[in-house]
Amino acid sequence: MSTVTDKLTEVVPSEESRVGYLLRLSRPRFWLYLGGPVVVAVAYAADGPGELFSPLAVALFLYFTLPANVFLYGVNDVFDADVDEHNPKKDEGREVSYQGDRVALAIVVLSGVLALAFVPWLPPLGILALLAWAALSVEYSAPPFRFKTTPFLDSLSNGLYILPGVVAYAAIEGVAPPATAVAGAWLWTMGMHTFSAIPDIEPDREAGIQTTATFLGESNTYYYCVMTWLLAAFVFTYTHWAFGLVLLLYPALVFGILAIGVDIDEAYWWYPAINTLVGMVFTLGGLWVMLYG
């Protein structure tokens, strides 16, 4: 499934150049995994159209779309340099591997430090969520915790993807988003992370990496994803029944993939587009509430 971000990687500078390498390192097809929650959160936090495009809202979206992804995936690639030798995603040319470029490493670090520029403009809860995002972004891949190598903690720690939304909601509204929305979204990220790890089961086993997916095996991992996505849908109904209904798409897709026999390595690449469409539905719901109450 070709996407806009797939086309983007075809027109950016070659990966042999530092700019091209850093853009590919940031995984353009996954940019909205961090930037998208900002858009959704602002849509529900804003009291009017003016707040949708306030300087702080725009700055947060821009940061979590590109620099934050450079930081997150840069840290991942630095500490996965050896593991990536077994990763078919790197061999296919869809992703790049860290080759020891010290300037690129400095840019990765700077991209993380740049998040501190938001601290003066955020309420205490927003600062806490921002720091939690930064800590999980590092410790997911880096020692001493390296959550990605511990079954179930790898899944749980991927709630980091929803924290930009908490930051943005707190920045605009000044309070925390509904706890049920955060919990439901966190459960959704757990399922999404573990589903995305299914194609990596054999490469991770060859590299000696323990993950939820390698621990459970492929069949049981599907059940785990269905369970977390059903729980996410259930919890989200306490925010609004429509959210839970939309999220039922994810367990339904798992059953569809298994029933039709779609190769998981191919299905994995559908999800940036699927998640973008679901995020758009959530965002439109927020805009409807803002405009029509």
GROMACS .gro file of C-alpha atoms in nm:
model
  293
    1MET     CA    1   0.000   0.000   0.000
    2SER     CA    2   0.164   0.320  -0.117
    3THR     CA    3   0.123   0.625   0.106
    4VAL     CA    4   0.216   0.992   0.093
    5THR     CA    5   0.511   0.923   0.320
    6ASP     CA    6   0.630   0.643   0.092
    7LYS     CA    7   0.634   0.895  -0.193
    8LEU     CA    8   0.817   1.141   0.030
    9THR     CA    9   1.106   0.901   0.077
   10GLU     CA   10   1.140   0.884  -0.301
   11VAL     CA   11   1.194   1.259  -0.343
   12VAL     CA   12   1.410   1.345  -0.040
   13PRO     CA   13   1.790   1.349  -0.078
   14SER     CA   14   1.970   1.018  -0.103
   15GLU     CA   15   2.032   0.828   0.218
   16GLU     CA   16   2.400   0.872   0.142
   17SER     CA   17   2.358   1.239   0.238
   18ARG     CA   18   2.316   1.327   0.605
   19VAL     CA   19   1.982   1.504   0.548
   20GLY     CA   20   1.845   1.209   0.354
   21TYR     CA   21   1.971   0.966   0.616
   22LEU     CA   22   1.812   1.160   0.904
   23LEU     CA   23   1.479   1.190   0.722
   24ARG     CA   24   1.472   0.816   0.660
   25LEU     CA   25   1.586   0.746   1.014
   26SER     CA   26   1.280   0.940   1.138
   27ARG     CA   27   1.048   0.689   0.962
   28PRO     CA   28   0.828   0.935   0.764
   29ARG     CA   29   0.547   0.680   0.731
   30PHE     CA   30   0.525   0.678   1.113
   31TRP     CA   31   0.547   1.055   1.174
   32LEU     CA   32   0.181   1.079   1.270
   33TYR     CA   33   0.220   0.815   1.539
   34LEU     CA   34   0.359   1.097   1.756
   35GLY     CA   35   0.222   1.401   1.572
   36GLY     CA   36  -0.129   1.258   1.534
   37PRO     CA   37  -0.212   1.245   1.908
   38VAL     CA   38  -0.124   1.616   1.925
   39VAL     CA   39  -0.381   1.693   1.653
   40VAL     CA   40  -0.651   1.482   1.823
   41ALA     CA   41  -0.580   1.632   2.166
   42VAL     CA   42  -0.587   1.991   2.041
   43ALA     CA   43  -0.916   1.926   1.860
   44TYR     CA   44  -1.078   1.825   2.190
   45ALA     CA   45  -0.899   2.078   2.412
   46ALA     CA   46  -0.958   2.387   2.195
   47ASP     CA   47  -1.248   2.612   2.289
   48GLY     CA   48  -1.261   2.765   1.944
   49PRO     CA   49  -1.097   2.764   1.600
   50GLY     CA   50  -0.836   3.016   1.712
   51GLU     CA   51  -0.685   2.776   1.964
   52LEU     CA   52  -0.647   2.506   1.698
   53PHE     CA   53  -0.368   2.708   1.539
   54SER     CA   54  -0.225   2.880   1.843
   55PRO     CA   55   0.155   2.914   1.829
   56LEU     CA   56   0.197   2.654   2.104
   57ALA     CA   57  -0.033   2.402   1.934
   58VAL     CA   58   0.144   2.443   1.601
   59ALA     CA   59   0.488   2.423   1.763
   60LEU     CA   60   0.398   2.102   1.946
   61PHE     CA   61   0.267   1.944   1.626
   62LEU     CA   62   0.580   2.038   1.432
   63TYR     CA   63   0.809   1.911   1.708
   64PHE     CA   64   0.635   1.578   1.751
   65THR     CA   65   0.612   1.527   1.376
   66LEU     CA   66   0.980   1.548   1.286
   67PRO     CA   67   1.238   1.626   1.561
   68ALA     CA   68   1.071   1.392   1.811
   69ASN     CA   69   1.080   1.109   1.558
   70VAL     CA   70   1.446   1.175   1.482
   71PHE     CA   71   1.509   1.146   1.856
   72LEU     CA   72   1.294   0.838   1.920
   73TYR     CA   73   1.409   0.633   1.623
   74GLY     CA   74   1.763   0.767   1.638
   75VAL     CA   75   1.804   0.634   1.992
   76ASN     CA   76   1.648   0.307   1.878
   77ASP     CA   77   1.885   0.269   1.583
   78VAL     CA   78   2.198   0.355   1.781
   79PHE     CA   79   2.131   0.085   2.039
   80ASP     CA   80   2.001  -0.163   1.779
   81ALA     CA   81   2.295  -0.135   1.541
   82ASP     CA   82   2.396  -0.499   1.596
   83VAL     CA   83   2.040  -0.632   1.602
   84ASP     CA   84   1.954  -0.456   1.276
   85GLU     CA   85   2.193  -0.684   1.090
   86HIS     CA   86   1.917  -0.946   1.118
   87ASN     CA   87   1.624  -0.712   1.046
   88PRO     CA   88   1.466  -0.762   0.701
   89LYS     CA   89   1.308  -0.413   0.718
   90LYS     CA   90   1.658  -0.271   0.687
   91ASP     CA   91   1.754  -0.507   0.406
   92GLU     CA   92   1.442  -0.410   0.207
   93GLY     CA   93   1.553  -0.046   0.203
   94ARG     CA   94   1.241   0.079   0.381
   95GLU     CA   95   1.449   0.180   0.683
   96VAL     CA   96   1.811   0.278   0.738
   97SER     CA   97   2.066   0.154   0.991
   98TYR     CA   98   2.296   0.359   1.213
   99GLN     CA   99   2.649   0.359   1.072
  100GLY     CA  100   2.833   0.546   1.346
  101ASP     CA  101   2.797   0.901   1.212
  102ARG     CA  102   2.884   1.123   1.511
  103VAL     CA  103   2.723   1.433   1.359
  104ALA     CA  104   2.399   1.242   1.306
  105LEU     CA  105   2.422   1.120   1.665
  106ALA     CA  106   2.462   1.479   1.787
  107ILE     CA  107   2.152   1.580   1.590
  108VAL     CA  108   1.957   1.294   1.748
  109VAL     CA  109   2.058   1.414   2.095
  110LEU     CA  110   1.978   1.776   2.008
  111SER     CA  111   1.634   1.672   1.881
  112GLY     CA  112   1.560   1.532   2.226
  113VAL     CA  113   1.699   1.834   2.413
  114LEU     CA  114   1.483   2.059   2.194
  115ALA     CA  115   1.176   1.932   2.382
  116LEU     CA  116   1.290   2.131   2.685
  117ALA     CA  117   1.203   2.451   2.497
  118PHE     CA  118   0.836   2.378   2.573
  119VAL     CA  119   0.882   2.360   2.950
  120PRO     CA  120   0.819   2.733   3.020
  121TRP     CA  121   0.489   2.719   2.831
  122LEU     CA  122   0.344   2.405   2.987
  123PRO     CA  123   0.150   2.347   3.310
  124PRO     CA  124   0.303   2.100   3.560
  125LEU     CA  125   0.107   1.806   3.416
  126GLY     CA  126   0.228   1.888   3.065
  127ILE     CA  127   0.588   1.903   3.186
  128LEU     CA  128   0.548   1.568   3.361
  129ALA     CA  129   0.403   1.406   3.048
  130LEU     CA  130   0.680   1.555   2.833
  131LEU     CA  131   0.952   1.425   3.064
  132ALA     CA  132   0.783   1.083   3.080
  133TRP     CA  133   0.776   1.074   2.699
  134ALA     CA  134   1.147   1.160   2.680
  135ALA     CA  135   1.241   0.904   2.946
  136LEU     CA  136   1.042   0.623   2.781
  137SER     CA  137   1.177   0.719   2.438
  138VAL     CA  138   1.530   0.665   2.568
  139GLU     CA  139   1.477   0.369   2.796
  140TYR     CA  140   1.270   0.176   2.545
  141SER     CA  141   1.593   0.119   2.354
  142ALA     CA  142   1.882   0.217   2.583
  143PRO     CA  143   2.031   0.058   2.894
  144PRO     CA  144   1.985   0.016   3.181
  145PHE     CA  145   1.618  -0.074   3.127
  146ARG     CA  146   1.599  -0.132   2.751
  147PHE     CA  147   1.229  -0.214   2.779
  148LYS     CA  148   1.213  -0.346   2.424
  149THR     CA  149   1.401  -0.659   2.533
  150THR     CA  150   1.164  -0.749   2.818
  151PRO     CA  151   0.836  -0.924   2.732
  152PHE     CA  152   0.528  -0.718   2.823
  153LEU     CA  153   0.735  -0.420   2.940
  154ASP     CA  154   0.811  -0.356   2.572
  155SER     CA  155   0.438  -0.342   2.508
  156LEU     CA  156   0.352  -0.138   2.819
  157SER     CA  157   0.625   0.121   2.758
  158ASN     CA  158   0.485   0.200   2.415
  159GLY     CA  159   0.228   0.418   2.582
  160LEU     CA  160   0.496   0.678   2.508
  161TYR     CA  161   0.320   0.732   2.173
  162ILE     CA  162   0.011   0.875   2.342
  163LEU     CA  163   0.199   1.110   2.575
  164PRO     CA  164   0.238   1.387   2.311
  165GLY     CA  165  -0.141   1.405   2.315
  166VAL     CA  166  -0.140   1.445   2.694
  167VAL     CA  167   0.120   1.722   2.660
  168ALA     CA  168  -0.087   1.903   2.396
  169TYR     CA  169  -0.417   1.869   2.583
  170ALA     CA  170  -0.263   2.003   2.903
  171ALA     CA  171  -0.097   2.286   2.711
  172ILE     CA  172  -0.426   2.407   2.560
  173GLU     CA  173  -0.680   2.318   2.829
  174GLY     CA  174  -0.457   2.346   3.136
  175VAL     CA  175  -0.585   2.019   3.283
  176ALA     CA  176  -0.545   1.648   3.217
  177PRO     CA  177  -0.743   1.477   2.941
  178PRO     CA  178  -1.006   1.225   3.057
  179ALA     CA  179  -0.835   0.935   3.234
  180THR     CA  180  -1.042   0.684   3.038
  181ALA     CA  181  -0.920   0.833   2.710
  182VAL     CA  182  -0.557   0.810   2.821
  183ALA     CA  183  -0.600   0.454   2.948
  184GLY     CA  184  -0.783   0.343   2.634
  185ALA     CA  185  -0.523   0.501   2.409
  186TRP     CA  186  -0.244   0.343   2.613
  187LEU     CA  187  -0.400  -0.001   2.568
  188TRP     CA  188  -0.434   0.071   2.196
  189THR     CA  189  -0.061   0.149   2.169
  190MET     CA  190   0.019  -0.176   2.349
  191GLY     CA  191  -0.172  -0.372   2.090
  192MET     CA  192  -0.029  -0.175   1.801
  193HIS     CA  193   0.330  -0.219   1.921
  194THR     CA  194   0.293  -0.593   1.971
  195PHE     CA  195   0.118  -0.640   1.637
  196SER     CA  196   0.405  -0.457   1.466
  197ALA     CA  197   0.652  -0.692   1.637
  198ILE     CA  198   0.505  -1.004   1.474
  199PRO     CA  199   0.710  -0.966   1.152
  200ASP     CA  200   1.021  -0.935   1.371
  201ILE     CA  201   0.973  -1.259   1.565
  202GLU     CA  202   1.228  -1.464   1.372
  203PRO     CA  203   1.488  -1.182   1.329
  204ASP     CA  204   1.457  -1.100   1.702
  205ARG     CA  205   1.502  -1.463   1.798
  206GLU     CA  206   1.809  -1.488   1.575
  207ALA     CA  207   1.950  -1.178   1.744
  208GLY     CA  208   1.870  -1.313   2.091
  209ILE     CA  209   1.609  -1.043   2.162
  210GLN     CA  210   1.318  -1.129   2.394
  211THR     CA  211   0.992  -0.946   2.320
  212THR     CA  212   0.625  -1.004   2.395
  213ALA     CA  213   0.590  -1.146   2.044
  214THR     CA  214   0.888  -1.383   2.069
  215PHE     CA  215   0.769  -1.496   2.413
  216LEU     CA  216   0.411  -1.565   2.305
  217GLY     CA  217   0.478  -1.689   1.953
  218GLU     CA  218   0.290  -1.571   1.646
  219SER     CA  219  -0.050  -1.731   1.714
  220ASN     CA  220  -0.073  -1.619   2.076
  221THR     CA  221   0.051  -1.272   1.985
  222TYR     CA  222  -0.254  -1.226   1.763
  223TYR     CA  223  -0.474  -1.313   2.061
  224TYR     CA  224  -0.281  -1.069   2.281
  225CYS     CA  225  -0.337  -0.790   2.028
  226VAL     CA  226  -0.707  -0.871   2.005
  227MET     CA  227  -0.733  -0.868   2.385
  228THR     CA  228  -0.560  -0.532   2.427
  229TRP     CA  229  -0.761  -0.374   2.145
  230LEU     CA  230  -1.090  -0.504   2.286
  231LEU     CA  231  -0.993  -0.366   2.627
  232ALA     CA  232  -0.901  -0.034   2.463
  233ALA     CA  233  -1.242  -0.018   2.296
  234PHE     CA  234  -1.418  -0.105   2.621
  235VAL     CA  235  -1.230   0.156   2.826
  236PHE     CA  236  -1.286   0.421   2.560
  237THR     CA  237  -1.663   0.373   2.586
  238TYR     CA  238  -1.640   0.543   2.925
  239THR     CA  239  -1.525   0.855   2.742
  240HIS     CA  240  -1.785   0.813   2.466
  241TRP     CA  241  -1.942   0.505   2.310
  242ALA     CA  242  -1.843   0.621   1.960
  243PHE     CA  243  -1.472   0.595   2.043
  244GLY     CA  244  -1.511   0.235   2.152
  245LEU     CA  245  -1.707   0.155   1.838
  246VAL     CA  246  -1.434   0.296   1.612
  247LEU     CA  247  -1.163   0.100   1.792
  248LEU     CA  248  -1.344  -0.229   1.729
  249LEU     CA  249  -1.197  -0.196   1.380
  250TYR     CA  250  -0.863  -0.324   1.509
  251PRO     CA  251  -0.964  -0.665   1.646
  252ALA     CA  252  -1.189  -0.704   1.341
  253LEU     CA  253  -0.889  -0.648   1.114
  254VAL     CA  254  -0.689  -0.915   1.298
  255PHE     CA  255  -0.963  -1.170   1.238
  256GLY     CA  256  -0.986  -1.055   0.876
  257ILE     CA  257  -0.612  -1.092   0.822
  258LEU     CA  258  -0.617  -1.442   0.968
  259ALA     CA  259  -0.930  -1.545   0.778
  260ILE     CA  260  -0.805  -1.425   0.441
  261GLY     CA  261  -0.449  -1.540   0.503
  262VAL     CA  262  -0.280  -1.207   0.437
  263ASP     CA  263   0.096  -1.214   0.493
  264ILE     CA  264   0.164  -1.027   0.819
  265ASP     CA  265   0.479  -0.878   0.665
  266GLU     CA  266   0.256  -0.706   0.409
  267ALA     CA  267  -0.029  -0.619   0.647
  268TYR     CA  268   0.216  -0.444   0.879
  269TRP     CA  269   0.272  -0.172   0.619
  270TRP     CA  270  -0.100  -0.098   0.590
  271TYR     CA  271  -0.128   0.035   0.942
  272PRO     CA  272   0.017   0.386   0.902
  273ALA     CA  273  -0.269   0.458   0.660
  274ILE     CA  274  -0.528   0.280   0.876
  275ASN     CA  275  -0.416   0.463   1.189
  276THR     CA  276  -0.420   0.795   1.007
  277LEU     CA  277  -0.780   0.737   0.898
  278VAL     CA  278  -0.886   0.641   1.250
  279GLY     CA  279  -0.708   0.947   1.389
  280MET     CA  280  -0.891   1.160   1.134
  281VAL     CA  281  -1.225   1.022   1.253
  282PHE     CA  282  -1.134   1.103   1.613
  283THR     CA  283  -1.023   1.453   1.513
  284LEU     CA  284  -1.339   1.525   1.316
  285GLY     CA  285  -1.539   1.420   1.621
  286GLY     CA  286  -1.351   1.674   1.831
  287LEU     CA  287  -1.406   1.948   1.578
  288TRP     CA  288  -1.778   1.866   1.563
  289VAL     CA  289  -1.807   1.895   1.940
  290MET     CA  290  -1.613   2.221   1.941
  291LEU     CA  291  -1.828   2.380   1.669
  292TYR     CA  292  -2.170   2.238   1.750
  293GLY     CA  293  -2.143   2.129   2.113
   0.00000   0.00000   0.00000
